[in-house]
Coordinates of C-alpha atoms in Angstrom, one line a residue:
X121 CA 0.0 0.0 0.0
X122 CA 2.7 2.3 1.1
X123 CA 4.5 1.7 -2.4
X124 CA 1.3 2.3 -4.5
X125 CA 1.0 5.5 -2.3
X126 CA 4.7 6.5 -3.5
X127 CA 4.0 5.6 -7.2
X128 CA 1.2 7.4 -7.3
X129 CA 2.1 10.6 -5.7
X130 CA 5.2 10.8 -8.1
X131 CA 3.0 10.4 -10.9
X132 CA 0.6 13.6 -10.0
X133 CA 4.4 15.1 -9.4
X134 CA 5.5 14.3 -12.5
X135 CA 1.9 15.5 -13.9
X136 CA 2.4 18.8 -12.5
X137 CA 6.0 19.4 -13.7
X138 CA 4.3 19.1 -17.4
X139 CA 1.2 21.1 -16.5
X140 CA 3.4 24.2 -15.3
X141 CA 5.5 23.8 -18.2
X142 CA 4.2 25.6 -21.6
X143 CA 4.5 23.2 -25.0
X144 CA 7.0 24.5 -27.1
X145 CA 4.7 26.2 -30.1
X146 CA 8.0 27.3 -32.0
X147 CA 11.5 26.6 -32.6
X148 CA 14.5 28.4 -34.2
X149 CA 16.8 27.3 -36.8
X150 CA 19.6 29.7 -37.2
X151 CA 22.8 30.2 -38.6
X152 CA 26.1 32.8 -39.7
X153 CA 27.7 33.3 -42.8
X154 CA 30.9 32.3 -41.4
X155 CA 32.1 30.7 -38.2
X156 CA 35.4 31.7 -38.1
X157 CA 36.4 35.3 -39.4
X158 CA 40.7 36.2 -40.0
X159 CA 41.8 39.3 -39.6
X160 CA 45.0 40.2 -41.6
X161 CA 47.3 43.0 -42.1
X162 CA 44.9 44.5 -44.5
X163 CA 41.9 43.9 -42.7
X164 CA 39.7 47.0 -42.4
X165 CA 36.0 45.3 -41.3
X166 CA 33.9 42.8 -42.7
X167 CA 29.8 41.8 -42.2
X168 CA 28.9 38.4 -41.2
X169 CA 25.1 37.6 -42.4
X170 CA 22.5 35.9 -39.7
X171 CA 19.7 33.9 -41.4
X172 CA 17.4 31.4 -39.9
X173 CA 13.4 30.8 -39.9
X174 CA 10.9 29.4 -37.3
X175 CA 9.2 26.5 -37.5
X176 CA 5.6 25.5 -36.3
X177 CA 4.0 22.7 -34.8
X178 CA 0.8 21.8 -34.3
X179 CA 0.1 24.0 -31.4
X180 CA 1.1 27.1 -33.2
X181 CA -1.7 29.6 -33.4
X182 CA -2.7 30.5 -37.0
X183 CA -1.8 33.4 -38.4
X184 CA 0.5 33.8 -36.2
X185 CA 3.5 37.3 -36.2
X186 CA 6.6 37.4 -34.8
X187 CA 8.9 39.8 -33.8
X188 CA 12.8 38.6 -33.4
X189 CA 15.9 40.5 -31.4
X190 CA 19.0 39.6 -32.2
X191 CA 22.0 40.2 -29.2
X192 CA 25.8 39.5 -30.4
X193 CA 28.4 40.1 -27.5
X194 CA 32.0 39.8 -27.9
X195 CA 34.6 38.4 -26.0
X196 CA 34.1 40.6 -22.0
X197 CA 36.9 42.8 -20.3
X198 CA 37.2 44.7 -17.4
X199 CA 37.3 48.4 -18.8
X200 CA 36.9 52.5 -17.5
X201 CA 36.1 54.8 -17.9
X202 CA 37.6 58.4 -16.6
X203 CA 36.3 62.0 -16.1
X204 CA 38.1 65.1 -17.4
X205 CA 38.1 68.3 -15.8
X206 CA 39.7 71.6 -16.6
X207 CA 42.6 72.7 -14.1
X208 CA 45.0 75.2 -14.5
X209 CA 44.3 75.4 -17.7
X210 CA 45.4 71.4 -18.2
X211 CA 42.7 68.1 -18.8
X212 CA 43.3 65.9 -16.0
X213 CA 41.4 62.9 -15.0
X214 CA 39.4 63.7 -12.0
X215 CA 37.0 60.8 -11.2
X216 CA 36.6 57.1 -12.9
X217 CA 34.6 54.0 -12.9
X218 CA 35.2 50.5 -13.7
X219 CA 33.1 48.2 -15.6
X220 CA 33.6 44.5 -15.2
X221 CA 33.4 42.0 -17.5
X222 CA 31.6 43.9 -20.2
X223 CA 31.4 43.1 -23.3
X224 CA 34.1 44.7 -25.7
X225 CA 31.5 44.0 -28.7
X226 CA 28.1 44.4 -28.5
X227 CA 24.9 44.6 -31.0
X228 CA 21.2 44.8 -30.7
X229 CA 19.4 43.9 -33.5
X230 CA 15.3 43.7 -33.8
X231 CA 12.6 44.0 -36.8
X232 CA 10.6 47.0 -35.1
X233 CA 11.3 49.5 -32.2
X234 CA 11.9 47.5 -28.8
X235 CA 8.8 49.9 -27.5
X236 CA 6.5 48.0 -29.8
X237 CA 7.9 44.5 -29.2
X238 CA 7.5 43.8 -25.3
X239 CA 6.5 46.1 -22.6
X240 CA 9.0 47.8 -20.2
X241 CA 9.5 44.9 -17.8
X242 CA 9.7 42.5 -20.2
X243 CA 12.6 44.6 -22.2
X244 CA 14.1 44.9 -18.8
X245 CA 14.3 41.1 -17.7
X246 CA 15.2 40.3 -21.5
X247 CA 17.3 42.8 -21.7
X248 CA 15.9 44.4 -25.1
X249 CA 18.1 47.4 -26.0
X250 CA 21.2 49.1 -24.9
X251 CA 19.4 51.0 -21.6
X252 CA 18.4 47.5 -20.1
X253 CA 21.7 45.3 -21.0
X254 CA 23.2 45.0 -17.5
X255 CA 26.7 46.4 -17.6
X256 CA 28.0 45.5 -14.1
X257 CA 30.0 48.5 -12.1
X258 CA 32.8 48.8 -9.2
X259 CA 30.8 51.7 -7.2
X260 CA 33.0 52.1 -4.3
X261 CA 33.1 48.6 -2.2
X262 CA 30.0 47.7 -4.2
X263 CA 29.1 45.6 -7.4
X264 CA 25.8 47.1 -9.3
X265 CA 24.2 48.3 -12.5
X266 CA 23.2 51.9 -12.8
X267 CA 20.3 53.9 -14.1
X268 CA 20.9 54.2 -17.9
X269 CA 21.2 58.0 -17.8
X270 CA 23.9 57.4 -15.8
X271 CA 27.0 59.3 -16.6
X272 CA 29.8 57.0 -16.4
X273 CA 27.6 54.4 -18.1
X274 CA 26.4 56.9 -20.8
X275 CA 29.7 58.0 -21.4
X276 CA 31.3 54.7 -21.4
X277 CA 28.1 53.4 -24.3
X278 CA 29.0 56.6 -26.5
X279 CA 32.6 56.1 -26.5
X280 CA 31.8 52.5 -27.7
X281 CA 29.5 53.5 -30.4
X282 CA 31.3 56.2 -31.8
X283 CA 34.0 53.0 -32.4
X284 CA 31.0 50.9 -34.1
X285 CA 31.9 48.8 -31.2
X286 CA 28.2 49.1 -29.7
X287 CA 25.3 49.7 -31.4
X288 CA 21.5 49.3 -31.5
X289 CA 19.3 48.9 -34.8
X290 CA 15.7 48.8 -34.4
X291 CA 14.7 47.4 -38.2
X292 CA 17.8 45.4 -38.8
X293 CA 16.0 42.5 -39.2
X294 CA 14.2 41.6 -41.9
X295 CA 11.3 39.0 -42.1
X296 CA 12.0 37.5 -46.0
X297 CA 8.7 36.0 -45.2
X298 CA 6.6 35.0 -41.9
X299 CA 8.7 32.6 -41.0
X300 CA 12.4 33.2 -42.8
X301 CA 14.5 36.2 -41.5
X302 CA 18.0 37.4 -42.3
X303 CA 20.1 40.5 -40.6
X304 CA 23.7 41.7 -41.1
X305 CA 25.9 41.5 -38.4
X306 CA 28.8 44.4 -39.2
X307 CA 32.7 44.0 -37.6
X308 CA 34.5 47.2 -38.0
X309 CA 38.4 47.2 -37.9
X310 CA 38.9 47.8 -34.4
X311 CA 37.1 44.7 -34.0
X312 CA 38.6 42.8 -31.0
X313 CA 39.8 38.8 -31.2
X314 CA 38.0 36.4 -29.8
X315 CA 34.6 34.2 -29.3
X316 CA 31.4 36.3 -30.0
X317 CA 27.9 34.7 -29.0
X318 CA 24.7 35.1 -30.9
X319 CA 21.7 34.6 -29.0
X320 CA 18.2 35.2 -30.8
X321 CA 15.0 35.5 -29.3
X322 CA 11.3 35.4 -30.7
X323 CA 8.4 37.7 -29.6
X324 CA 4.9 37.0 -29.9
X325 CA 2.2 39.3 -28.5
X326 CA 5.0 41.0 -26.3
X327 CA 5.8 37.1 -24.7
X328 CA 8.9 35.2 -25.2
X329 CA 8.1 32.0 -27.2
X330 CA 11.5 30.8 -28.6
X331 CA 15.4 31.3 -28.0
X332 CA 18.7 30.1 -29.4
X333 CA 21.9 30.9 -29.8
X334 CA 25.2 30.2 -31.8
X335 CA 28.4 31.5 -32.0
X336 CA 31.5 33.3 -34.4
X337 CA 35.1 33.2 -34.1
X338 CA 37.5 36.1 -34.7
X339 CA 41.2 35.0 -35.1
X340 CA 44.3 37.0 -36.3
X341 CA 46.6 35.1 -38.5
X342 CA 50.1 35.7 -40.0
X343 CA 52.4 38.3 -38.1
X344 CA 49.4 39.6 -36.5
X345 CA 48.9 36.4 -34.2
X346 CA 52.9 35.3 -33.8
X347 CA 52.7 39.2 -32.3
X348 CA 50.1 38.3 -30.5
X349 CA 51.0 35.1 -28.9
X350 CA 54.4 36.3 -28.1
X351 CA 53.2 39.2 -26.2
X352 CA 50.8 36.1 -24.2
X353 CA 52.9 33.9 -23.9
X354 CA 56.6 35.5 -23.2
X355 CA 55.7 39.3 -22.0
X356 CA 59.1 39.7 -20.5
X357 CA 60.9 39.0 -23.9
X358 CA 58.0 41.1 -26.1
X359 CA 59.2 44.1 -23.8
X360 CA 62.4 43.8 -24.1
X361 CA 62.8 43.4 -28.2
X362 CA 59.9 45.9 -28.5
X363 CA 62.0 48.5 -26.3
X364 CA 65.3 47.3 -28.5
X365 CA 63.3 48.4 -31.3
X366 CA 62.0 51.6 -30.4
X367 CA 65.9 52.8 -29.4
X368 CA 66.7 51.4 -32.5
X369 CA 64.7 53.6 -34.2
X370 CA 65.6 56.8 -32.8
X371 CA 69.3 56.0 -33.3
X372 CA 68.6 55.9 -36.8
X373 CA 66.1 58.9 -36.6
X374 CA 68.9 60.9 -34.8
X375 CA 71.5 59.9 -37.5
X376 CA 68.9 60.9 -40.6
X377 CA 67.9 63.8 -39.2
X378 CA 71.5 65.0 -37.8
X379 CA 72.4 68.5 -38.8
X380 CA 76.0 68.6 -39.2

């Protein structure tokens, strides 16, 4: 009796796990242009293509319209940013704050204005556009996001974009029909190296229904990566031949430019 008991309450258990949990209506299929991107000595940017489409089941609503975000963050960095103040007739750095692991890349993508997608709270917990992507701070012995009109934060996102290094594009993605979507995903030069993660989300009446996510590589290759493994993996010897070489060169600057 006791085992029937057992049985039979981890059946209603199991019952209710599946009750709570919503059927999965939708599903993404995504994918890049390319994986893996080189930069080379005469690399000056280059755009990466997102496509996918979303498909249906049986429990999908007809008639049914979606809205998609797209977020791409690049590899994270501590990072600060300082305030400059007039004195004496000098700039000097007066105050600064440090972000922690933010992300050195990162791009917002979506088919219509955020506003129109989801409602404020959902943009905040989803983090739909630039002013609700958390981007942790050191504030004194504390660890916190800010307000967006903060002015270290503000500061620190329009430095970024003026580098093409953030940005936020509200009809970047384009819905080739109800269910197949492409957007561009654009790396400008000062790109940094490393692993960059895609993550998509779909939006139906203002409700998350679907997610995924991939990922790109950015490499260097040539002289570009032996300079950059070397400064890695032997910093001490990097200094040393880099300071060699800048004497080097003002030796033979000073004998070029010596007036006799």
């Amino acid at each position: 009796m006791t085992r029937r008991l057992i049985l039979m309450l981890g059946w209603l258990a199991l019952g209710a796990v599946f009750a709570a949990s919503p059927a999965q209506a939708e599903r993404l299929i995504v994918s890049v242009s390319n994986h893996r991107v080189t930069v080379t000595p005469n690399y000056s940017g280059e755009e990466l293509v997102l496509f996918g489409s979303v498909e249906k089941d049986a429990n999908t609503p007809a008639n049914r319209t979606y809205d998609l975000v797209v977020t791409v963050a690049g590899p994270r960095a501590d990072m600060v940013t300082r305030r400059k103040e007039r004195r004496f007739g000098i700039w000097i750095n007066t105050d600064s704050r440090q972000f922690l692991k933010v992300p050195a890349y990162l791009a917002l993508f979506s088919n219509r204005p955020f506003d129109a997608i989801a409602s404020p709270e959902v943009q905040r917990r989803q983090q739909l556009g630039l002013n609700n992507v958390l981007l942790t701070q050191r504030v004194g012995g504390d660890y916190a996001d800010v307000v967006p009109d903060d002015a270290f934060r503000s500061a620190f996102v329009r430095l970024r974009k003026q580098h093409g290094l953030y940005r936020e594009e509200t009809s970047a993605v384009t819905f080739l029909t109800p269910t197949l979507f492409r957007t561009s995903i654009p790396l400008p030069a000062e790109v940094p190296i490393g692993l960059y993660n895609v993550e998509i989300k779909l939006f139906a009446d203002g409700a998350l229904v679907a997610k995924t996510d991939t990922a790109f590589e950015i490499v260097k290759v040539g002289f570009e990566q032996f300079v950059a493994t070397t400064a890695q993996q032997h910093g001490f010897v990097y200094g040393l031949i880099t300071a060699f070489m800048a004497l080097m060169t003002g030796w033979m600057a000073s004998i070029v430019f010596r007036k006799d």
